[in-house]
Tab-separated table of C-alpha atoms in Angstrom:
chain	number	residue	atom	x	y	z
H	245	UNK	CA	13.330	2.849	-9.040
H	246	UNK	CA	15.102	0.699	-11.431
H	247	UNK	CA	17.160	1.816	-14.829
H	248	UNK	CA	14.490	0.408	-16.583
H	249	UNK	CA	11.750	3.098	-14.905
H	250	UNK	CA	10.332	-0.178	-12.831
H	251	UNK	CA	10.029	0.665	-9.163
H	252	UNK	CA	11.312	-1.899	-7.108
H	253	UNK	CA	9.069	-3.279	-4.025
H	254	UNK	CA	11.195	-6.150	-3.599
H	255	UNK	CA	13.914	-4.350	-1.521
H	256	UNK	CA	12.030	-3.139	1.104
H	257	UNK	CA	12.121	-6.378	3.877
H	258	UNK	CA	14.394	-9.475	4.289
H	259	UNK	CA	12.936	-13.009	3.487
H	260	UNK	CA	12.309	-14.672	6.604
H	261	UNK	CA	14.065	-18.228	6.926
H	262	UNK	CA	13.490	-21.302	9.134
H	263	UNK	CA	14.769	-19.438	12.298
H	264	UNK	CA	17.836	-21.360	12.977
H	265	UNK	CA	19.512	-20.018	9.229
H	266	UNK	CA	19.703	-16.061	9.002
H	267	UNK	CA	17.081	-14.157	7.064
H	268	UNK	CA	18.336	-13.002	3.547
H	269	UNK	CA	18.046	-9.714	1.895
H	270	UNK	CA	16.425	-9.425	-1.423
H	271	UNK	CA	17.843	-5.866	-2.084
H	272	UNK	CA	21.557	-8.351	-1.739
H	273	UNK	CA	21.031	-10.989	-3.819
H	274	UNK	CA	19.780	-8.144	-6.460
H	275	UNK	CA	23.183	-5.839	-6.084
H	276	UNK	CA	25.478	-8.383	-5.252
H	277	UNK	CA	24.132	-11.014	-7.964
H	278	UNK	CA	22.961	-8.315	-10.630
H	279	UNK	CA	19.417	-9.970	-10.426
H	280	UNK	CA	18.500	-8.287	-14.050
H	281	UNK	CA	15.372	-5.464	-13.102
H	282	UNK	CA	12.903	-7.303	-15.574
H	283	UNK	CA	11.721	-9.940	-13.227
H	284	UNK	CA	8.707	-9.040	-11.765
H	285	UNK	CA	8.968	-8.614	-7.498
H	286	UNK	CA	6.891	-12.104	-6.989
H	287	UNK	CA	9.446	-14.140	-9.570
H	288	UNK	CA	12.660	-12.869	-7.224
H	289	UNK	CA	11.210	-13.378	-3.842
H	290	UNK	CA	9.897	-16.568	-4.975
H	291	UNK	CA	13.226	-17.686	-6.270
H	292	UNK	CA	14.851	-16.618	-2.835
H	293	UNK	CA	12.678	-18.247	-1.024
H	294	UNK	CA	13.316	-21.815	-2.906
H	295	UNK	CA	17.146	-21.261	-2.644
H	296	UNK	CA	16.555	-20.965	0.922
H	297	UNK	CA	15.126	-24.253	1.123
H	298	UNK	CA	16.874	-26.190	-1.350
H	299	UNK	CA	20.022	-24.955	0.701
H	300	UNK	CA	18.896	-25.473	4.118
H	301	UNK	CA	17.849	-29.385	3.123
H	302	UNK	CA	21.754	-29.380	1.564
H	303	UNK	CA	22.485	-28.405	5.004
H	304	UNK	CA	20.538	-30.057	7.404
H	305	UNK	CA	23.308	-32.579	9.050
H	306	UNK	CA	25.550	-28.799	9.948
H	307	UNK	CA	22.581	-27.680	11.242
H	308	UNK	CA	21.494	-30.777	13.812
H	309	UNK	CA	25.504	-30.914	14.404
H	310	UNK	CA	25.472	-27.031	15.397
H	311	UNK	CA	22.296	-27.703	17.679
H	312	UNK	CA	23.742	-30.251	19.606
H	313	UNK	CA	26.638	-28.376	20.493
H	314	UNK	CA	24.089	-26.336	21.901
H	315	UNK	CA	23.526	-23.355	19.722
H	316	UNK	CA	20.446	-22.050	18.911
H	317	UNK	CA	21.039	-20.712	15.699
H	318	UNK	CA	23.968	-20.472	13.029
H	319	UNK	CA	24.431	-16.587	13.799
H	320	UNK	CA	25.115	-17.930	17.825
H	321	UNK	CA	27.457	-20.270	16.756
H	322	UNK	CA	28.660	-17.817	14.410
H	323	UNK	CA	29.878	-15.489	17.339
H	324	UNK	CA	32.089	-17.971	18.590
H	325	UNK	CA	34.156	-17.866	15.355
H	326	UNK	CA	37.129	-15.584	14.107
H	327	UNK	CA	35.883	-12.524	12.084
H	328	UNK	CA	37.820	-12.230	8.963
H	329	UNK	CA	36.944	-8.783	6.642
H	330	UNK	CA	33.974	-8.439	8.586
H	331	UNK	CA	31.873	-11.641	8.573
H	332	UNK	CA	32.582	-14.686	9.565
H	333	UNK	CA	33.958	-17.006	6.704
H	334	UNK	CA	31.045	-19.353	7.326
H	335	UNK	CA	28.346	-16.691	7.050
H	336	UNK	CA	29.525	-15.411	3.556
H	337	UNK	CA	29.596	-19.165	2.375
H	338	UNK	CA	25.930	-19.437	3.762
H	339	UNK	CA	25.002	-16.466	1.722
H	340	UNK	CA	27.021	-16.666	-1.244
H	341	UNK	CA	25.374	-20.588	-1.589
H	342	UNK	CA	22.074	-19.302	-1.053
H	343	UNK	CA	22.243	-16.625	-3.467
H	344	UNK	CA	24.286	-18.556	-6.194
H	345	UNK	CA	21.416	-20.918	-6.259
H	346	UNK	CA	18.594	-18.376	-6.550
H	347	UNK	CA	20.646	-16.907	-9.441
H	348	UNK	CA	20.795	-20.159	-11.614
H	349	UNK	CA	16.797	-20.246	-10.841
H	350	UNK	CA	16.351	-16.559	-12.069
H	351	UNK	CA	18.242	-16.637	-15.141
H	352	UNK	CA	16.230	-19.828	-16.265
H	353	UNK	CA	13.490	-17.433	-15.705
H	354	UNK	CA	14.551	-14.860	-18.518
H	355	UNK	CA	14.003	-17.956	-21.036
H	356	UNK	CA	9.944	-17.548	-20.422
H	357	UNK	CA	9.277	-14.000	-20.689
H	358	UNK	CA	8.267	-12.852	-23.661
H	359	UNK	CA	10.344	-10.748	-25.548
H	360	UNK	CA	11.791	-10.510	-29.793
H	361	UNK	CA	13.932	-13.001	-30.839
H	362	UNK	CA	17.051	-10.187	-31.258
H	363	UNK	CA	16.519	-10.234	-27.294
H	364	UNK	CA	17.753	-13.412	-26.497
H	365	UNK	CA	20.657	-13.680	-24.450
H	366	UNK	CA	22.172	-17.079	-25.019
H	367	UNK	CA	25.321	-16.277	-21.995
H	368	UNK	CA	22.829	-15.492	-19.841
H	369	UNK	CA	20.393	-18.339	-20.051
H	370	UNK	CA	22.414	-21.416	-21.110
H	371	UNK	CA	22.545	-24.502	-19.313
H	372	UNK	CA	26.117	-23.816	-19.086
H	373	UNK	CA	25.088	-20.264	-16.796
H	374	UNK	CA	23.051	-22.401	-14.749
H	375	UNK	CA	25.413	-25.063	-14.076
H	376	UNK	CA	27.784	-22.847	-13.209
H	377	UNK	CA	26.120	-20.803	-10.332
H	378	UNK	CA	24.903	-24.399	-8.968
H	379	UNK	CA	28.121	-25.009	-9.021
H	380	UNK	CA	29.419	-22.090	-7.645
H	381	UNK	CA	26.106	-22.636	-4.701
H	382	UNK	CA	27.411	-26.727	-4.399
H	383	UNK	CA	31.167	-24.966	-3.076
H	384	UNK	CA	29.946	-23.203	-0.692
H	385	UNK	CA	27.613	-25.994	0.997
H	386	UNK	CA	30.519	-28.090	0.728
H	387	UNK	CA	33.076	-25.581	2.486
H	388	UNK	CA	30.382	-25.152	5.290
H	389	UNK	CA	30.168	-29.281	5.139
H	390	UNK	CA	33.948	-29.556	5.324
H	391	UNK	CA	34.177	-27.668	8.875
H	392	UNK	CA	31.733	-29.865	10.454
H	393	UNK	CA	32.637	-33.215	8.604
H	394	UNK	CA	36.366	-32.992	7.904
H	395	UNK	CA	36.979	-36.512	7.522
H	396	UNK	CA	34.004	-37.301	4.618
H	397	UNK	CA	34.353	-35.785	1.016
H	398	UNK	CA	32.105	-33.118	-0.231
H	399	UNK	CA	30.774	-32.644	-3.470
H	400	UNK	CA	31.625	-29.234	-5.278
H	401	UNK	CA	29.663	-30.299	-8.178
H	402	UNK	CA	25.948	-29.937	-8.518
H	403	UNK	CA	25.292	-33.041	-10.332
H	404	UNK	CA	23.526	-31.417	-13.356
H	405	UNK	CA	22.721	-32.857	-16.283
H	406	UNK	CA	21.686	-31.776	-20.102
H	407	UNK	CA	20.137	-33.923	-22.258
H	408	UNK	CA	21.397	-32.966	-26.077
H	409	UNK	CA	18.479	-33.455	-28.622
């Protein structure tokens, strides 16, 4: 149960990925991120689940590069690495991309629900918010990018654009 009195079902199981990426938790991105309780369980899962994918197609070229070494998955090819505070430095990259990215989706979100206009929280849904968790998503595909492709540059900029009216 949420502050709010909301009980949360969203917790309870870890979305599934493609099977090469690990699965994410929802009951993470939510404590870690400070996912606000409002959203309804369908609006977070859903956003999760297009971070995954937006992320994964970001990553696609580590991926093929990890399978032909072979590994079957990023969490085999993970065990071969140095653990540093507990997780490989890769893995919290994955996660902290994936997770970044489903936050600047969410907060957009907030913007539709219906609520006064003494509600409105301008920090939390300007373009500015967004940019900067795609941003903060765009480092952390580009740090995984970097240990696969040394020699090419990587973006740490998401590219995104405001039109001013």
């Amino acid at each position: 149960m949420s502050l709010t009195g909301k009980p949360s079902l969203t917790t309870a199981a870890p979305v599934a990925n493609d099977g090469f990426w690990p699965d994410l938790s929802l009951s993470d991105l939510m404590d870690r991120y400070r996912i606000p309780s409002e959203y309804a369980d369908d609006t977070i899962s859903w956003g999760l689940s297009l971070a995954l994918v937006r992320v994964n197609e970001q990553l696609d070229r580590a991926k093929n590069n990890v399978l032909a070494m072979p590994f079957e998955s990023f969490d085999a090819y993970l065990e071969s690495m140095t653990i540093l505070y507990g997780k490989p430095a890769l893995s919290v990259h994955y996660e902290h991309a994936v997770y970044s990215y489903a936050k600047a989706f969410l907060l957009q979100q907030f913007s539709t629900m219906n609520r006064r206009k003494e509600a409105v929280n301008e920090a939390k849904e300007s373009a500015e918010t967004e940019q900067y968790w795609l941003d903060e998503s765009k480092k952390s595909v580009a740090a995984i990018m970097r240990k696969f492709f040394p020699e090419e540059e990587h973006s740490t900029k998401a590219n995104f654009y405001v039109e001013l009216m």
